[in-house]
Amino acid sequence: MRVNPFMVLAAAAADWGRLSRLLEPGTRRTLSERLSRLRAEEGAPDTAAALAARTLLDALPADESARLQQQGDTGRFTDVAQPQLYEGHTAADLCMLVLDGNPMVGPVLGPVRERLLREPATPWTEGVDPRLITLSGQDGRRRLPLFQFEAGTMPWRIVLEVNSVLRAATDPWGAADWWLSRTTWWDGTPAALLGRGRDAELLGAARELAGPAGEE
Protein backbone atom coordinates (compact mmCIF):
# COMPACT_ATOMS: atom_id res chain seq x y z
CA MET A 1 0.00 0.00 0.00
CA ARG A 2 1.40 3.39 -0.97
CA VAL A 3 0.53 5.80 1.81
CA ASN A 4 0.48 9.56 1.42
CA PRO A 5 1.80 10.85 4.77
CA PHE A 6 0.17 14.26 4.32
CA MET A 7 -3.20 12.55 4.01
CA VAL A 8 -2.50 10.39 7.06
CA LEU A 9 -1.74 13.52 9.09
CA ALA A 10 -4.79 15.30 7.71
CA ALA A 11 -7.02 12.34 8.57
CA ALA A 12 -5.54 12.28 12.07
CA ALA A 13 -6.33 15.99 12.45
CA ALA A 14 -9.96 15.34 11.48
CA ASP A 15 -10.28 12.81 14.34
CA TRP A 16 -7.71 14.19 16.75
CA GLY A 17 -10.05 14.61 19.70
CA ARG A 18 -10.45 10.83 19.82
CA LEU A 19 -7.07 9.63 18.52
CA SER A 20 -5.06 11.83 20.88
CA ARG A 21 -6.44 9.87 23.83
CA LEU A 22 -4.93 6.66 22.43
CA LEU A 23 -1.34 7.93 22.44
CA GLU A 24 1.19 7.61 25.26
CA PRO A 25 2.94 10.79 26.47
CA GLY A 26 6.24 9.65 24.96
CA THR A 27 4.61 9.19 21.56
CA ARG A 28 3.06 12.65 21.75
CA ARG A 29 6.47 14.15 22.49
CA THR A 30 8.01 12.38 19.51
CA LEU A 31 5.11 13.43 17.30
CA SER A 32 5.51 17.03 18.45
CA GLU A 33 9.22 16.99 17.58
CA ARG A 34 8.54 15.62 14.10
CA LEU A 35 5.66 17.98 13.42
CA SER A 36 7.90 20.85 14.50
CA ARG A 37 10.39 19.80 11.82
CA LEU A 38 7.61 19.63 9.27
CA ARG A 39 6.39 23.12 10.18
CA ALA A 40 9.94 24.51 10.10
CA GLU A 41 10.57 22.78 6.75
CA GLU A 42 13.75 21.17 8.05
CA GLY A 43 14.81 18.87 5.25
CA ALA A 44 12.43 17.58 2.58
CA PRO A 45 8.75 18.13 3.49
CA ASP A 46 7.76 14.66 2.38
CA THR A 47 10.44 13.10 4.62
CA ALA A 48 9.34 15.11 7.65
CA ALA A 49 5.70 14.24 6.98
CA ALA A 50 6.56 10.55 6.54
CA LEU A 51 8.35 10.47 9.91
CA ALA A 52 5.41 12.12 11.66
CA ALA A 53 2.92 9.81 9.96
CA ARG A 54 4.98 6.75 10.85
CA THR A 55 5.03 7.85 14.51
CA LEU A 56 1.24 7.79 14.51
CA LEU A 57 0.83 4.57 12.56
CA ASP A 58 3.28 2.67 14.78
CA ALA A 59 1.80 3.93 18.05
CA LEU A 60 -1.92 3.58 17.43
CA PRO A 61 -3.84 0.30 17.94
CA ALA A 62 -3.72 -1.93 14.88
CA ASP A 63 -7.28 -1.19 13.77
CA GLU A 64 -6.81 2.56 14.08
CA SER A 65 -3.49 2.40 12.26
CA ALA A 66 -5.04 0.39 9.44
CA ARG A 67 -7.87 2.90 9.15
CA LEU A 68 -5.45 5.83 8.84
CA GLN A 69 -3.37 3.94 6.29
CA GLN A 70 -6.48 3.27 4.24
CA GLN A 71 -7.40 6.95 4.33
CA GLY A 72 -3.87 7.81 3.25
CA ASP A 73 -3.86 5.28 0.41
CA THR A 74 -4.30 7.82 -2.36
CA GLY A 75 -1.48 6.87 -4.66
CA ARG A 76 1.66 8.79 -5.44
CA PHE A 77 1.77 12.44 -4.32
CA THR A 78 3.92 14.88 -6.21
CA ASP A 79 2.89 18.42 -5.29
CA VAL A 80 3.48 19.02 -1.59
CA ALA A 81 2.85 22.75 -2.15
CA GLN A 82 -0.83 21.94 -2.57
CA PRO A 83 -2.60 21.08 0.70
CA GLN A 84 -3.60 17.43 0.96
CA LEU A 85 -7.18 17.59 2.26
CA TYR A 86 -9.11 15.02 4.26
CA GLU A 87 -12.61 16.17 5.19
CA GLY A 88 -11.37 19.73 4.97
CA HIS A 89 -8.35 19.13 7.22
CA THR A 90 -4.64 19.32 6.39
CA ALA A 91 -1.36 18.27 7.95
CA ALA A 92 -0.94 21.90 9.03
CA ASP A 93 -4.11 21.49 11.08
CA LEU A 94 -2.49 18.64 13.00
CA CYS A 95 0.54 20.85 13.64
CA MET A 96 -1.71 23.50 15.17
CA LEU A 97 -3.61 20.98 17.28
CA VAL A 98 -0.51 19.22 18.62
CA LEU A 99 2.05 22.03 18.84
CA ASP A 100 -0.17 24.96 19.79
CA GLY A 101 -3.33 23.46 21.24
CA ASN A 102 -5.12 25.56 18.62
CA PRO A 103 -8.62 24.17 18.03
CA MET A 104 -9.42 26.49 15.09
CA VAL A 105 -8.88 23.96 12.32
CA GLY A 106 -10.91 22.26 9.62
CA PRO A 107 -13.53 23.51 7.18
CA VAL A 108 -15.72 25.24 9.79
CA LEU A 109 -13.33 26.81 12.29
CA GLY A 110 -10.40 27.34 9.91
CA PRO A 111 -12.08 30.21 8.02
CA VAL A 112 -13.00 31.86 11.33
CA ARG A 113 -9.33 31.62 12.37
CA GLU A 114 -8.15 33.23 9.16
CA ARG A 115 -10.74 36.01 9.39
CA LEU A 116 -9.61 36.92 12.88
CA LEU A 117 -5.93 36.69 11.96
CA ARG A 118 -6.45 39.20 9.17
CA GLU A 119 -7.14 41.85 11.79
CA PRO A 120 -4.19 44.13 12.72
CA ALA A 121 -1.98 42.53 15.37
CA THR A 122 1.37 42.85 17.07
CA PRO A 123 3.77 40.02 17.99
CA TRP A 124 3.36 38.46 21.42
CA THR A 125 6.22 39.02 23.86
CA GLU A 126 7.11 37.70 27.29
CA GLY A 127 5.52 39.55 30.15
CA VAL A 128 2.32 40.71 28.46
CA ASP A 129 -0.80 40.79 30.60
CA PRO A 130 -2.27 37.25 30.62
CA ARG A 131 -5.75 38.75 30.28
CA LEU A 132 -4.95 39.88 26.74
CA ILE A 133 -6.19 37.78 23.82
CA THR A 134 -3.38 35.85 22.13
CA LEU A 135 -3.93 34.12 18.78
CA SER A 136 -1.74 31.98 16.54
CA GLY A 137 -1.95 30.67 12.97
CA GLN A 138 -0.34 27.96 10.87
CA ASP A 139 3.12 29.35 11.54
CA GLY A 140 2.61 28.94 15.29
CA ARG A 141 3.63 32.53 15.98
CA ARG A 142 1.61 34.16 18.72
CA ARG A 143 0.13 37.60 18.16
CA LEU A 144 -2.01 40.12 20.02
CA PRO A 145 -4.93 41.79 18.21
CA LEU A 146 -4.19 45.53 18.20
CA PHE A 147 -7.69 46.65 19.15
CA GLN A 148 -6.80 45.71 22.74
CA PHE A 149 -4.33 48.59 23.13
CA GLU A 150 -5.20 52.17 23.95
CA ALA A 151 -1.74 53.50 23.08
CA GLY A 152 1.51 51.70 22.40
CA THR A 153 1.70 48.72 24.72
CA MET A 154 -0.94 50.06 27.14
CA PRO A 155 -4.10 47.92 27.01
CA TRP A 156 -7.56 49.36 27.47
CA ARG A 157 -8.67 48.68 31.05
CA ILE A 158 -12.15 47.73 29.86
CA VAL A 159 -10.62 45.19 27.44
CA LEU A 160 -8.90 43.45 30.34
CA GLU A 161 -12.15 43.41 32.32
CA VAL A 162 -14.25 42.11 29.45
CA ASN A 163 -11.62 39.52 28.52
CA SER A 164 -11.76 38.19 32.07
CA VAL A 165 -15.53 37.90 31.88
CA LEU A 166 -15.31 36.13 28.51
CA ARG A 167 -12.56 33.83 29.82
CA ALA A 168 -10.19 34.82 27.04
CA ALA A 169 -7.36 32.92 28.72
CA THR A 170 -9.09 29.62 27.93
CA ASP A 171 -11.14 30.68 24.89
CA PRO A 172 -9.18 33.42 23.11
CA TRP A 173 -10.86 32.76 19.78
CA GLY A 174 -14.35 33.10 21.20
CA ALA A 175 -13.39 36.34 22.92
CA ALA A 176 -11.73 37.70 19.78
CA ASP A 177 -14.77 36.80 17.70
CA TRP A 178 -17.01 38.68 20.15
CA TRP A 179 -14.90 41.81 19.99
CA LEU A 180 -14.43 41.79 16.21
CA SER A 181 -17.86 40.70 14.94
CA ARG A 182 -20.93 42.83 14.39
CA THR A 183 -23.59 42.13 16.99
CA THR A 184 -27.26 42.85 17.53
CA TRP A 185 -26.32 45.01 20.51
CA TRP A 186 -24.82 47.86 18.47
CA ASP A 187 -24.40 49.05 14.90
CA GLY A 188 -20.84 47.82 14.58
CA THR A 189 -18.37 45.72 16.51
CA PRO A 190 -17.69 45.95 20.24
CA ALA A 191 -14.06 46.83 19.45
CA ALA A 192 -15.24 49.92 17.56
CA LEU A 193 -16.81 51.28 20.77
CA LEU A 194 -13.54 51.44 22.70
CA GLY A 195 -12.69 54.96 23.80
CA ARG A 196 -16.21 56.24 23.16
CA GLY A 197 -17.54 56.24 26.72
CA ARG A 198 -19.37 52.94 26.28
CA ASP A 199 -17.39 50.84 28.75
CA ALA A 200 -20.35 50.05 30.99
CA GLU A 201 -22.34 48.81 27.99
CA LEU A 202 -19.45 46.62 26.84
CA LEU A 203 -19.03 45.06 30.25
CA GLY A 204 -22.76 44.53 30.65
CA ALA A 205 -23.04 42.84 27.26
CA ALA A 206 -20.11 40.57 28.02
CA ARG A 207 -21.65 39.58 31.36
CA GLU A 208 -24.98 38.90 29.67
CA LEU A 209 -23.23 36.61 27.20
CA ALA A 210 -21.11 34.82 29.80
CA GLY A 211 -23.99 34.34 32.23
CA PRO A 212 -23.32 33.04 35.74
CA ALA A 213 -19.97 31.56 34.64
CA GLY A 214 -18.56 35.01 33.83
CA GLU A 215 -16.15 36.53 36.30
CA GLU A 216 -17.17 39.63 38.20
mmCIF file of N, CA and C in Angstrom, residues 18-24 59-61 64:
data_model
loop_
_atom_site.group_PDB
_atom_site.id
_atom_site.type_symbol
_atom_site.label_atom_id
_atom_site.label_comp_id
_atom_site.label_asym_id
_atom_site.label_seq_id
_atom_site.Cartn_x
_atom_site.Cartn_y
_atom_site.Cartn_z
ATOM 1 N N ARG A 18 -10.358 12.228 19.389
ATOM 2 C CA ARG A 18 -10.445 10.832 19.820
ATOM 3 C C ARG A 18 -9.086 10.145 19.773
ATOM 4 N N LEU A 19 -8.345 10.331 18.675
ATOM 5 C CA LEU A 19 -7.074 9.632 18.516
ATOM 6 C C LEU A 19 -6.035 10.072 19.541
ATOM 7 N N SER A 20 -6.072 11.339 19.939
ATOM 8 C CA SER A 20 -5.059 11.827 20.876
ATOM 9 C C SER A 20 -5.113 11.078 22.199
ATOM 10 N N ARG A 21 -6.292 10.591 22.571
ATOM 11 C CA ARG A 21 -6.440 9.869 23.834
ATOM 12 C C ARG A 21 -5.844 8.460 23.772
ATOM 13 N N LEU A 22 -5.489 8.002 22.589
ATOM 14 C CA LEU A 22 -4.933 6.663 22.427
ATOM 15 C C LEU A 22 -3.410 6.654 22.422
ATOM 16 N N LEU A 23 -2.789 7.821 22.540
ATOM 17 C CA LEU A 23 -1.338 7.927 22.444
ATOM 18 C C LEU A 23 -0.701 8.108 23.819
ATOM 19 N N GLU A 24 0.421 7.446 24.022
ATOM 20 C CA GLU A 24 1.191 7.605 25.257
ATOM 21 C C GLU A 24 1.913 8.960 25.236
ATOM 22 N N ALA A 59 2.225 3.811 16.650
ATOM 23 C CA ALA A 59 1.800 3.925 18.050
ATOM 24 C C ALA A 59 0.326 3.606 18.272
ATOM 25 N N LEU A 60 -0.494 3.803 17.265
ATOM 26 C CA LEU A 60 -1.924 3.575 17.429
ATOM 27 C C LEU A 60 -2.261 2.088 17.433
ATOM 28 N N PRO A 61 -3.384 1.698 18.034
ATOM 29 C CA PRO A 61 -3.837 0.302 17.940
ATOM 30 C C PRO A 61 -3.938 -0.124 16.475
ATOM 31 N N GLU A 64 -6.860 1.127 14.356
ATOM 32 C CA GLU A 64 -6.815 2.557 14.076
ATOM 33 C C GLU A 64 -5.712 2.875 13.064
#
